[in-house]
Coordinates of C-alpha atoms in Angstrom, one line a residue:
Chain A
M1 CA -12.2 36.2 11.6
L2 CA -12.0 32.5 12.4
D3 CA -8.3 32.1 14.4
P4 CA -6.6 28.9 12.4
I5 CA -6.9 26.1 14.5
T6 CA -10.9 26.5 14.0
I7 CA -9.7 26.5 10.2
G8 CA -7.9 23.3 10.8
V9 CA -11.3 21.4 11.8
V10 CA -13.5 22.8 9.4
G11 CA -10.8 21.3 6.9
L12 CA -10.7 17.9 8.7
V13 CA -15.0 18.1 8.1
V14 CA -15.1 19.7 5.1
L15 CA -12.5 16.2 4.2
F16 CA -14.8 14.2 5.5
V17 CA -18.0 15.5 4.0
L18 CA -16.0 15.4 0.3
L19 CA -15.3 11.8 1.1
M20 CA -18.6 10.9 1.9
L21 CA -19.9 12.3 -1.3
R22 CA -17.7 9.8 -3.0
M23 CA -15.2 12.5 -4.1
P24 CA -12.0 10.3 -4.8
V25 CA -9.5 10.5 -1.9
G26 CA -6.5 12.2 -3.3
I27 CA -8.5 14.9 -4.8
A28 CA -10.5 15.9 -1.6
M29 CA -7.2 16.0 0.2
I30 CA -5.6 18.3 -2.4
L31 CA -8.5 20.6 -2.6
V32 CA -9.1 20.5 1.2
G33 CA -5.4 21.6 1.4
I34 CA -5.4 24.1 -1.4
G35 CA -8.8 25.7 -0.3
G36 CA -7.7 25.3 3.8
T37 CA -4.2 27.2 3.3
Y38 CA -6.2 30.2 0.8
A39 CA -8.8 30.2 4.0
L40 CA -5.4 30.5 6.4
S41 CA -3.8 33.5 4.7
L42 CA -6.8 35.5 5.1
A43 CA -6.7 34.9 8.7
L44 CA -2.9 35.2 9.3
P45 CA -0.8 37.6 8.1
Y46 CA 2.1 35.4 7.5
V47 CA 0.6 32.6 5.2
R48 CA 1.0 34.2 1.9
F49 CA -1.3 32.6 -0.7
V50 CA 0.6 32.9 -3.9
P51 CA 4.4 31.9 -2.8
Y52 CA 2.3 29.3 -1.3
I53 CA 0.8 28.5 -4.6
R54 CA 4.0 28.8 -6.2
Q55 CA 5.4 25.9 -5.0
F56 CA 3.5 23.2 -7.1
K57 CA 6.0 23.9 -9.7
S58 CA 8.0 21.3 -8.0
L59 CA 6.0 19.9 -5.3
L60 CA 4.5 16.9 -7.2
W61 CA 7.6 16.0 -9.1
E62 CA 10.1 16.0 -6.3
N63 CA 7.2 14.0 -4.5
V64 CA 7.3 11.8 -6.6
A65 CA 11.0 11.8 -7.4
N66 CA 12.1 9.9 -4.3
Y67 CA 14.3 7.1 -4.2
D68 CA 12.6 5.6 -0.8
L69 CA 9.2 5.6 -2.3
S70 CA 10.3 4.1 -5.6
V71 CA 9.7 0.4 -3.5
V72 CA 6.2 1.2 -4.0
P73 CA 5.3 -0.1 -7.2
L74 CA 8.2 -2.2 -7.7
F75 CA 6.6 -4.2 -4.4
V76 CA 3.1 -3.7 -6.1
L77 CA 4.4 -5.3 -9.5
M78 CA 6.0 -8.1 -7.6
G79 CA 2.7 -9.5 -6.4
Y80 CA 1.2 -8.9 -9.6
I81 CA 4.3 -11.0 -11.3
A82 CA 3.9 -13.5 -8.7
A83 CA 0.1 -14.4 -9.5
E84 CA 0.4 -14.0 -13.2
A85 CA 3.3 -16.5 -12.8
R86 CA 1.8 -19.1 -11.1
L87 CA 4.0 -18.8 -7.9
S88 CA 0.6 -18.4 -5.6
S89 CA -0.9 -21.4 -6.7
D90 CA 2.2 -23.5 -6.9
L91 CA 2.7 -22.3 -2.8
F92 CA -1.1 -23.3 -2.2
K93 CA -0.7 -26.4 -3.7
G94 CA 2.7 -27.3 -2.1
L95 CA 1.0 -26.4 1.4
E96 CA -2.0 -28.6 0.8
A97 CA 0.6 -31.7 0.2
L98 CA 1.7 -30.5 3.8
L99 CA -1.4 -30.3 5.7
S100 CA -4.5 -32.3 3.8
R101 CA -3.7 -35.0 6.5
L102 CA -5.5 -32.8 9.0
R103 CA -9.4 -31.6 9.3
G104 CA -9.4 -28.6 7.4
G105 CA -5.8 -28.9 6.1
V106 CA -6.6 -27.3 3.4
A107 CA -8.5 -23.9 4.6
M108 CA -5.1 -24.1 6.6
A109 CA -3.0 -23.8 3.4
A110 CA -5.1 -21.1 1.9
I111 CA -3.9 -19.4 5.7
A112 CA -0.6 -20.8 5.1
A113 CA -0.3 -19.5 1.7
C114 CA -1.6 -15.8 2.3
G115 CA 0.7 -15.7 4.9
G116 CA 3.3 -16.9 2.4
F117 CA 2.0 -14.7 -0.6
G118 CA 2.1 -11.9 1.9
A119 CA 6.0 -11.8 1.7
V120 CA 5.7 -10.9 -1.9
C121 CA 3.2 -9.0 -1.8
G122 CA 2.3 -5.6 -0.2
S123 CA -1.4 -5.4 -0.7
S124 CA -4.0 -6.8 1.5
L125 CA -6.8 -6.7 -1.5
A126 CA -4.3 -7.8 -3.9
T127 CA -3.6 -11.4 -1.2
A128 CA -7.0 -11.8 -0.7
A129 CA -7.7 -11.6 -4.3
T130 CA -5.1 -14.0 -5.6
M131 CA -5.7 -16.3 -3.1
G132 CA -9.0 -16.5 -3.3
K133 CA -9.0 -17.6 -7.1
V134 CA -6.3 -20.2 -6.5
A135 CA -8.0 -21.8 -3.2
L136 CA -12.0 -21.0 -2.9
P137 CA -12.9 -22.9 -5.8
E138 CA -10.2 -25.7 -4.6
L139 CA -12.1 -25.7 -1.1
K140 CA -15.6 -25.8 -2.4
A141 CA -14.9 -29.1 -5.1
L142 CA -13.4 -30.8 -1.9
G143 CA -16.7 -29.9 0.0
Y144 CA -15.4 -27.3 2.7
K145 CA -18.8 -25.6 4.0
D146 CA -18.5 -21.9 1.7
R147 CA -18.4 -20.2 5.8
L148 CA -15.4 -21.7 6.6
S149 CA -13.5 -21.3 3.2
A150 CA -14.8 -17.5 2.6
G151 CA -14.5 -16.7 6.0
A152 CA -10.9 -18.1 6.7
L153 CA -9.8 -16.2 2.7
A154 CA -11.4 -12.9 3.6
A155 CA -9.5 -13.1 6.6
G156 CA -6.6 -14.6 5.7
G157 CA -6.0 -11.1 3.0
T158 CA -5.6 -9.3 5.6
L159 CA -2.4 -11.3 6.2
G160 CA -0.6 -8.8 3.4
I161 CA -0.7 -5.5 5.1
L162 CA 1.6 -7.0 7.9
I163 CA 3.5 -9.6 6.6
P164 CA 6.6 -7.5 5.2
P165 CA 7.3 -6.3 2.7
S166 CA 3.7 -4.4 2.7
V167 CA 3.3 -1.4 1.3
A168 CA 1.9 0.3 4.2
L169 CA 4.5 -0.4 6.7
V170 CA 6.9 1.3 4.0
I171 CA 4.1 4.8 4.1
Y172 CA 3.9 4.6 8.1
A173 CA 7.7 4.6 8.1
I174 CA 8.0 7.5 5.8
I175 CA 5.8 9.8 7.6
V176 CA 7.1 8.9 11.0
E177 CA 10.3 9.1 9.5
G178 CA 11.1 5.3 10.7
S179 CA 13.4 2.9 9.4
I180 CA 11.2 0.6 7.0
L181 CA 13.7 -2.2 7.4
K182 CA 13.0 -1.9 11.2
M183 CA 9.2 -1.6 10.4
F184 CA 9.5 -4.7 8.3
Q185 CA 11.7 -6.6 10.7
A186 CA 8.9 -6.0 14.2
A187 CA 6.3 -7.1 11.7
V188 CA 7.7 -11.1 11.5
I189 CA 6.6 -12.2 15.3
P190 CA 3.0 -10.3 14.7
G191 CA 2.6 -11.9 11.1
L192 CA 3.7 -15.1 11.9
L193 CA 1.2 -14.8 15.4
A194 CA -1.6 -14.2 13.0
V195 CA -1.0 -17.2 10.9
L196 CA -1.0 -19.4 13.5
S197 CA -3.9 -18.1 15.7
F198 CA -6.0 -18.3 12.1
I199 CA -4.8 -21.8 11.8
G200 CA -5.5 -22.6 15.4
V201 CA -9.1 -20.9 14.7
I202 CA -9.9 -23.3 12.4
A203 CA -8.5 -26.1 14.3
I204 CA -11.1 -25.5 17.1
L205 CA -13.8 -24.4 14.8
V206 CA -13.7 -27.9 12.6
R207 CA -13.4 -29.3 15.9
V208 CA -16.4 -28.0 17.2
N209 CA -18.7 -28.5 14.0
P210 CA -17.2 -31.3 11.8
S211 CA -19.4 -30.5 9.4
L212 CA -17.6 -27.5 8.5
A213 CA -14.6 -29.6 6.6
P214 CA -15.1 -33.0 5.0
E215 CA -13.0 -35.6 6.0
P216 CA -9.2 -35.5 5.3
R217 CA -7.9 -36.7 2.3
P218 CA -4.4 -36.8 2.2
M219 CA -3.1 -36.0 -1.5
P220 CA -2.0 -39.1 -4.0
R221 CA 1.6 -39.8 -3.2
E222 CA 2.4 -38.6 -7.3
E223 CA 0.8 -35.6 -7.3
R224 CA 2.4 -34.7 -3.7
N225 CA 5.3 -35.6 -4.8
I226 CA 4.8 -33.0 -7.8
A227 CA 3.5 -30.3 -5.6
L228 CA 6.5 -30.5 -3.6
K229 CA 8.9 -29.7 -6.2
R230 CA 7.0 -26.4 -7.4
L231 CA 7.1 -25.9 -4.1
F232 CA 10.8 -25.3 -3.2
P233 CA 11.6 -22.7 -5.9
V234 CA 9.0 -20.7 -4.5
I235 CA 10.0 -20.8 -0.9
L236 CA 13.4 -20.1 -1.6
I237 CA 12.8 -17.0 -3.5
F238 CA 10.3 -15.8 -1.4
G239 CA 12.9 -17.0 1.4
A240 CA 15.8 -14.9 -0.4
I241 CA 13.4 -11.8 -0.5
I242 CA 12.3 -12.1 3.0
L243 CA 15.6 -13.4 4.6
G244 CA 18.0 -10.2 2.7
L245 CA 15.5 -7.9 3.9
G246 CA 15.4 -9.2 7.5
F247 CA 18.7 -9.5 8.0
G248 CA 19.6 -5.9 6.4
L249 CA 21.6 -7.8 3.2
F250 CA 19.7 -5.2 1.0
T251 CA 18.1 -2.2 1.5
P252 CA 13.8 -1.9 0.3
T253 CA 14.3 -0.9 -3.0
P254 CA 16.9 -3.2 -4.4
A255 CA 15.1 -6.2 -2.5
A256 CA 12.1 -5.6 -4.5
S257 CA 13.9 -5.1 -7.8
I258 CA 15.5 -8.7 -7.5
G259 CA 12.2 -10.0 -6.2
V260 CA 10.8 -9.1 -9.7
F261 CA 13.8 -9.8 -11.5
L262 CA 14.0 -13.2 -10.0
I263 CA 10.0 -13.7 -10.2
G264 CA 9.8 -12.9 -13.7
A265 CA 12.8 -15.2 -14.7
Y266 CA 11.2 -18.2 -12.8
G267 CA 8.2 -17.4 -14.3
F268 CA 9.6 -17.2 -18.1
A269 CA 11.7 -20.1 -17.5
L270 CA 8.6 -22.1 -16.1
R271 CA 6.9 -21.3 -19.1
A272 CA 9.2 -22.3 -21.6
L273 CA 10.1 -25.6 -19.6
T274 CA 6.4 -26.8 -18.8
G275 CA 4.0 -24.5 -20.4
E276 CA 3.1 -23.2 -17.1
G277 CA 4.1 -19.4 -15.8
L278 CA 4.7 -16.2 -17.1
N279 CA 3.7 -15.1 -20.8
M280 CA 3.6 -11.8 -22.1
A281 CA 0.1 -10.8 -21.7
G282 CA 0.3 -12.0 -18.3
L283 CA 3.5 -9.4 -18.0
R284 CA 1.0 -7.0 -19.5
R285 CA -1.8 -7.9 -17.1
A286 CA 0.7 -7.5 -14.6
L287 CA 1.5 -3.7 -15.5
Q288 CA -2.0 -2.8 -16.3
A289 CA -2.7 -3.8 -12.5
T290 CA 0.9 -2.2 -11.0
A291 CA -0.1 1.0 -13.2
I292 CA -4.0 1.3 -11.5
T293 CA -2.6 0.3 -7.7
S294 CA 0.7 2.5 -7.9
G295 CA -1.3 5.3 -9.8
M296 CA -3.8 5.5 -7.1
I297 CA -1.0 5.3 -4.1
Y298 CA 0.8 8.1 -5.5
L299 CA -2.0 10.6 -5.9
I300 CA -3.1 9.7 -2.4
L301 CA 0.8 10.2 -1.4
F302 CA 0.5 13.6 -3.0
G303 CA -3.0 14.6 -1.7
A304 CA -1.2 14.2 1.7
E305 CA 2.2 16.1 1.0
V306 CA -0.4 19.1 0.4
L307 CA -3.1 17.8 3.0
K308 CA 0.1 18.1 5.7
G309 CA 1.2 21.3 4.8
F310 CA -2.5 23.0 5.5
F311 CA -2.7 21.3 8.6
T312 CA 0.6 21.9 10.1
R313 CA 0.2 26.0 9.2
S314 CA -3.1 25.6 11.1
G315 CA -1.4 24.2 14.4
L316 CA -4.4 21.5 14.3
P317 CA -2.1 18.7 15.2
Q318 CA 0.2 20.5 17.4
A319 CA -2.3 21.8 19.6
L320 CA -4.3 18.3 20.0
S321 CA -1.0 17.1 21.5
E322 CA -0.7 20.0 24.0
W323 CA -4.0 19.2 24.7
A324 CA -3.8 15.5 25.2
A325 CA -0.5 16.4 27.3
N326 CA -2.4 18.2 30.1
S327 CA -5.1 16.6 30.0
G328 CA -3.8 14.1 32.4
M329 CA -5.5 11.3 30.7
D330 CA -3.9 7.9 31.2
P331 CA -1.5 7.3 27.8
M332 CA -2.6 3.7 27.4
L333 CA -6.1 4.8 27.7
V334 CA -5.6 7.4 25.0
L335 CA -4.1 4.6 22.9
V336 CA -6.2 2.2 22.7
I337 CA -9.3 5.4 21.5
M338 CA -6.4 6.3 18.7
L339 CA -6.7 2.4 17.8
I340 CA -10.5 2.2 17.9
A341 CA -10.7 5.5 16.2
F342 CA -8.8 3.1 13.1
V343 CA -11.2 0.6 13.1
V344 CA -14.0 3.0 13.2
L345 CA -12.5 5.1 10.2
G346 CA -11.4 1.3 8.7
C347 CA -15.1 0.5 8.2
F348 CA -15.5 3.1 5.4
M349 CA -12.2 4.6 4.3
E350 CA -9.0 3.1 2.3
S351 CA -6.6 1.8 4.3
L352 CA -4.0 4.0 2.7
A353 CA -5.7 6.9 2.9
M354 CA -6.3 6.8 6.4
I355 CA -2.5 5.7 7.2
L356 CA -1.9 9.0 5.7
V357 CA -4.6 11.4 7.4
V358 CA -4.9 10.2 10.8
V359 CA -0.7 9.4 11.9
P360 CA -0.1 12.9 11.4
F361 CA -2.4 13.8 13.9
F362 CA -1.9 10.8 16.6
W363 CA 1.8 10.6 16.4
P364 CA 2.8 14.0 17.6
T365 CA -0.1 13.3 20.4
L366 CA 1.6 10.1 20.8
I367 CA 5.2 11.7 21.3
A368 CA 3.5 14.4 23.7
L369 CA 1.9 11.5 26.2
N370 CA 5.2 9.5 26.5
G371 CA 7.4 12.6 27.6
G372 CA 8.7 14.0 24.6
E373 CA 10.7 13.5 21.6
Y374 CA 14.1 12.8 23.5
V375 CA 12.2 10.7 26.6
T376 CA 14.6 7.6 27.6
A377 CA 12.7 4.6 28.2
E378 CA 13.1 4.5 32.1
T379 CA 11.1 7.6 32.5
A380 CA 8.8 7.6 29.2
A381 CA 4.9 7.1 30.0
Y382 CA 4.9 4.0 27.3
G383 CA 7.7 2.5 28.7
M384 CA 10.2 3.1 26.0
D385 CA 12.1 5.5 23.8
T386 CA 10.8 7.4 20.7
E387 CA 12.4 5.0 18.2
S388 CA 10.3 1.9 19.7
L389 CA 6.9 3.7 20.3
K390 CA 7.2 3.9 16.2
I391 CA 8.0 0.7 15.8
W392 CA 5.2 -0.8 18.1
F393 CA 2.3 1.9 17.6
G394 CA 3.1 1.1 13.6
I395 CA 2.5 -2.0 13.6
L396 CA -0.6 -2.0 16.2
A397 CA -2.1 0.7 13.9
L398 CA -1.2 -1.5 11.2
I399 CA -3.1 -4.3 12.9
V400 CA -6.4 -2.9 13.7
V401 CA -6.5 -1.0 10.3
E402 CA -6.6 -4.2 8.7
L403 CA -9.1 -4.6 10.7
G404 CA -11.3 -2.8 9.0
L405 CA -11.0 -4.9 5.9
I406 CA -13.5 -7.5 7.0
T407 CA -15.5 -5.5 9.4
P408 CA -19.3 -4.6 8.6
P409 CA -20.7 -2.7 7.1
V410 CA -17.9 -2.2 4.0
G411 CA -15.6 -5.1 5.1
L412 CA -13.7 -4.7 1.0
N413 CA -11.9 -7.7 1.6
V414 CA -15.3 -9.7 2.6
F415 CA -16.5 -8.0 -0.8
I416 CA -13.5 -9.3 -3.0
I417 CA -14.2 -12.7 -1.5
S418 CA -17.5 -12.9 -1.6
S419 CA -17.2 -11.1 -5.2
L420 CA -15.6 -14.5 -6.1
A421 CA -17.3 -17.0 -4.4
K422 CA -20.2 -16.0 -6.6
D423 CA -22.7 -18.1 -4.6
T424 CA -22.2 -16.4 -1.5
P425 CA -23.8 -13.9 -0.2
M426 CA -21.8 -11.3 1.8
S427 CA -23.9 -12.0 5.0
T428 CA -22.2 -15.8 4.8
V429 CA -18.8 -14.5 4.6
F430 CA -19.2 -12.1 7.4
R431 CA -20.3 -14.5 9.7
G432 CA -17.5 -16.6 8.4
V433 CA -14.8 -14.0 9.4
M434 CA -16.2 -13.5 12.9
P435 CA -14.4 -16.2 15.0
F436 CA -11.2 -14.6 13.0
L437 CA -12.3 -11.4 14.0
G438 CA -12.4 -12.9 17.6
S439 CA -8.3 -13.9 17.4
E440 CA -7.5 -10.8 16.1
V441 CA -9.0 -8.8 19.2
I442 CA -6.4 -11.4 21.0
R443 CA -3.6 -10.3 18.9
V444 CA -3.7 -7.0 19.6
G445 CA -4.2 -7.3 23.1
L446 CA -1.2 -9.2 23.4
I447 CA 1.2 -6.9 21.3
L448 CA -0.6 -4.1 23.8
M449 CA 0.5 -5.6 26.9
I450 CA 3.7 -7.7 25.3
P451 CA 5.7 -4.6 23.1
A452 CA 8.7 -7.2 23.1
L453 CA 6.5 -9.1 20.6
T454 CA 7.4 -6.6 18.2
L455 CA 10.4 -4.8 19.3
T456 CA 12.6 -8.1 19.8
I457 CA 13.7 -8.5 15.9
P458 CA 14.9 -5.3 15.3
R459 CA 16.4 -4.9 18.4
L460 CA 18.2 -8.0 18.1
I461 CA 19.4 -7.6 14.1
G462 CA 19.5 -3.6 14.4
G463 CA 21.4 -3.9 18.1
Chain B
M1 CA -13.0 9.5 -28.5
H2 CA -13.2 8.0 -25.1
A3 CA -11.8 4.8 -26.3
H4 CA -8.9 6.6 -28.2
V5 CA -8.2 8.1 -25.3
T6 CA -8.5 5.1 -22.6
R7 CA -5.9 3.5 -25.3
L8 CA -3.1 6.8 -25.0
A9 CA -3.7 6.1 -21.3
D10 CA -3.0 2.3 -21.8
I11 CA 0.1 2.9 -23.6
F12 CA 1.4 5.5 -20.6
A13 CA 1.4 3.3 -18.6
M14 CA 2.8 0.2 -20.4
L15 CA 5.4 3.1 -20.9
G16 CA 5.9 3.7 -17.3
G17 CA 5.9 -0.2 -16.9
V18 CA 9.6 0.1 -19.0
I19 CA 10.6 2.4 -16.9
L20 CA 9.5 0.3 -14.1
F21 CA 11.8 -2.5 -15.9
L22 CA 14.6 -0.6 -16.3
I23 CA 14.5 0.1 -12.4
V24 CA 14.9 -3.6 -12.0
M25 CA 17.5 -4.1 -14.1
V26 CA 19.9 -1.3 -13.2
T27 CA 19.0 -1.8 -9.6
T28 CA 19.9 -5.5 -9.7
T29 CA 22.9 -4.8 -11.8
N30 CA 23.7 -2.4 -9.0
T31 CA 22.7 -5.1 -6.4
G32 CA 25.2 -8.0 -7.7
A33 CA 28.1 -5.9 -8.3
F34 CA 27.7 -5.0 -4.6
I35 CA 27.7 -8.6 -3.3
L36 CA 30.4 -9.8 -5.9
D37 CA 32.0 -6.6 -4.3
R38 CA 32.0 -8.3 -0.9
F39 CA 33.0 -11.5 -2.0
M40 CA 35.7 -10.8 -4.1
G41 CA 37.1 -8.1 -1.1
L42 CA 37.7 -11.3 0.4
F43 CA 40.5 -11.7 -2.4
G44 CA 41.7 -7.9 -2.9
Q45 CA 39.7 -7.2 -5.9
D46 CA 37.2 -4.3 -6.2
V47 CA 34.0 -4.9 -8.0
P48 CA 32.5 -1.2 -8.7
G49 CA 28.9 -0.7 -8.3
L50 CA 27.0 1.7 -10.8
P51 CA 27.8 5.5 -10.3
G52 CA 24.8 7.7 -9.6
Y53 CA 22.3 4.5 -9.2
E54 CA 20.1 6.2 -6.3
D55 CA 20.0 9.3 -8.9
F56 CA 19.1 7.2 -11.9
V57 CA 16.1 5.4 -10.1
Q58 CA 14.7 9.1 -8.7
L59 CA 14.9 10.5 -12.1
A60 CA 12.8 7.5 -13.7
I61 CA 10.6 6.7 -11.0
S62 CA 9.3 10.3 -11.3
G63 CA 8.4 9.5 -15.1
A64 CA 6.9 6.0 -14.1
A65 CA 4.9 7.3 -11.4
L66 CA 3.2 10.0 -13.0
M67 CA 2.5 8.0 -16.1
F68 CA 0.5 5.7 -14.3
F69 CA -2.2 8.2 -13.4
P70 CA -4.0 8.3 -16.5
Y71 CA -4.6 4.8 -16.5
T72 CA -5.8 4.7 -13.0
Q73 CA -8.2 7.3 -13.8
A74 CA -9.5 5.0 -17.0
S75 CA -10.0 2.4 -14.6
R76 CA -11.7 4.7 -12.3
G77 CA -9.2 3.2 -9.9
H78 CA -8.8 6.6 -7.9
V79 CA -10.4 5.3 -4.6
A80 CA -13.2 7.1 -3.1
V81 CA -15.6 5.8 -0.3
D82 CA -18.9 4.4 -1.6
L83 CA -20.5 3.3 1.1
F84 CA -22.2 6.9 1.8
V85 CA -23.4 7.1 -1.9
A86 CA -23.9 3.5 -2.6
N87 CA -27.9 4.0 -2.3
A88 CA -28.3 7.7 -3.5
P89 CA -30.6 7.5 -6.9
M90 CA -28.7 7.4 -10.2
P91 CA -29.3 11.0 -10.9
V92 CA -27.3 11.8 -7.8
K93 CA -24.8 9.3 -8.3
R94 CA -24.2 10.9 -12.0
V95 CA -24.5 14.7 -10.9
L96 CA -21.4 13.6 -8.3
D97 CA -19.4 11.3 -10.9
H98 CA -19.5 14.8 -13.7
M99 CA -18.5 17.1 -10.8
W100 CA -15.9 15.1 -9.0
L101 CA -15.0 14.6 -13.0
T102 CA -14.8 18.1 -14.1
L103 CA -12.9 18.5 -10.6
T104 CA -10.3 16.1 -11.4
A105 CA -9.5 17.7 -15.0
A106 CA -9.4 21.0 -13.1
I107 CA -6.9 19.9 -10.6
A108 CA -4.8 17.9 -13.2
L109 CA -4.5 20.5 -15.4
F110 CA -3.1 23.0 -12.9
L111 CA -0.7 20.8 -11.4
A112 CA 0.4 20.4 -15.4
Y113 CA 0.5 24.6 -15.4
W114 CA 2.3 24.4 -12.7
M115 CA 5.0 21.7 -13.6
V116 CA 5.5 24.0 -17.1
H117 CA 6.9 26.1 -14.6
G118 CA 8.8 24.2 -12.4
M119 CA 10.4 23.0 -15.6
L120 CA 11.2 25.7 -17.1
E121 CA 12.7 27.2 -13.8
S122 CA 14.7 23.9 -13.5
R123 CA 16.4 24.6 -17.1
S124 CA 17.4 28.3 -16.4
D125 CA 18.9 27.3 -13.1
A126 CA 20.5 24.3 -14.8
A127 CA 19.6 22.2 -12.4
E128 CA 21.4 18.7 -12.5
A129 CA 21.0 15.4 -11.0
G130 CA 24.1 14.8 -7.7
V131 CA 26.1 12.3 -9.0
L132 CA 25.3 11.8 -12.8
G133 CA 25.3 15.2 -13.5
W134 CA 22.4 14.9 -15.7
P135 CA 19.9 18.3 -16.7
I136 CA 16.8 17.8 -14.5
W137 CA 14.1 19.5 -16.6
P138 CA 13.7 16.7 -19.6
F139 CA 12.6 14.8 -16.5
Y140 CA 9.4 16.9 -16.0
L141 CA 8.1 16.2 -19.6
P142 CA 6.8 13.0 -19.1
G143 CA 4.9 14.3 -16.3
I144 CA 3.5 17.2 -17.6
A145 CA 2.2 15.2 -20.5
S146 CA 0.6 12.5 -18.1
M147 CA -1.2 15.1 -16.3
V148 CA -2.5 16.4 -19.3
L149 CA -3.8 13.0 -20.4
W150 CA -5.0 12.6 -16.7
A151 CA -7.3 15.8 -17.5
V152 CA -8.5 14.6 -21.0
V153 CA -9.1 10.9 -20.1
S154 CA -11.3 12.6 -17.0
V155 CA -13.1 14.6 -19.4
S156 CA -13.6 11.6 -22.2
Q157 CA -15.2 9.8 -19.4
I158 CA -18.2 12.4 -18.3
F159 CA -19.3 11.8 -22.3
G160 CA -17.9 8.2 -23.0
D161 CA -18.1 6.3 -19.7
A162 CA -21.3 4.8 -19.2
R163 CA -21.0 4.0 -15.5
Y164 CA -23.8 6.4 -14.1
A165 CA -25.9 6.5 -17.5

């Protein structure tokens, strides 16, 4: 008879095999969770399968009837309505008006717009797709080389996962039982750092190779005035959401609801006044896209709940954390290995699924290495208490997860941009993304070495 | 049949969307009242929020979230790892796709079956939402219907979705 740890390991292997055979992630998680628990019930007298199966009477309903999780479809809806209401293009044109005097300025505006759009959209893929549609044709028409424009937009899209509000941050906070608000606050400086470093990369690239971008052509005065006028309400709405969240004026679900309300109302008003903006067809498209994304997320979340039950009963996460704590390995080295594992898995796994499968294994290990749940900052191996470790590790994990979106062989953002820029092959986009990938590695190094970059804002605001 | 089932999944998704908008309106009203209360508090006036607001969001989102599942399936939106099977011969892809669609339908029906038991238990226990006092069992119904529709969409894709035909 197999011991429970071995059953846990076999379950993990079976999960990855099923995923490689293209089984939907949520279905694979449910199947392995139920099958694994059945195997455990054969090996362990205290694991009883029939009472376990009866839990499904309420497990799914209780999983979705969750106030904290209601923020997920609301943030998703907010992003899609903003795109349909043309706020994304107003944001890009307004930033272009400000930056078009610089060589490479329009590509820089695209990066800044990705960052801004990330503030109303919790998904990297949606950010890349929306801003790609808006900015790629303009960059091409102005004479930007495909390598620069496609690379910048694929990299810029990754900002959606980190810049709050982010669906991935919400889910990470729920897994580790942390504060969603503090995670949002912690992501602000790393997010801004990413925007600035990507803009810096463009500045360096066009200086080294001026043929990548055309001569700067400032926007005509009249067009500039219109663009800036339309940028103002966008900044006002996005700013209200970000500042309201950041300063704790409202919690995530009210912030997302107010965001949907304001963006929807602005979109319809714009339509009535100018003929552009949100109409019923756009609203329907936004709802359909929200249904697809939210359905996908909720199924993975439920699958992760079923899978977690199996792994916890098998004792695998606890065994892993005990092994790590007794191995004598340097805690920082273990953390770096974990981050590399995220990058490798991110090359072929969907980011949310990866967070849900991997974090429950890594998090107990980190707590054990740090010196236990109730350790103080003075005696902790990472120099911080558990709450701070939660925040620091979460931000690091999310940044490396987003690297998976722009690294070969899959790189979902690269795939999206390549399909939007029809005559730009994947290889060109991958080449274009490389300098941005380099800046990301530097950013991860900085945040690893200087935890204050993530911890300062939550400490200042939260006390 | 496939087209009709997809249309029904679309209707479910739209109904889920309507529920989301209800949540938006109720939450915005409640937050507005909260902000107004802080402001009016300076003048010694109270502005009450909506009692049982969190109960409402919990009950409403349970319907909306599950009503999205069939449309996600109809749009092939339940995420899977493409990398390893992408270059496999078409018959292999088709067999795998049909296997997973059958399994998805089976899991959806399994969940529907147990949710029916959950609803009956909730009804016999007279379970209620904490503050609102609304009975919980009717809020299982959209989820049960959605699970059944999810299964039907999956089966219809075996016959009607020409993805790997």
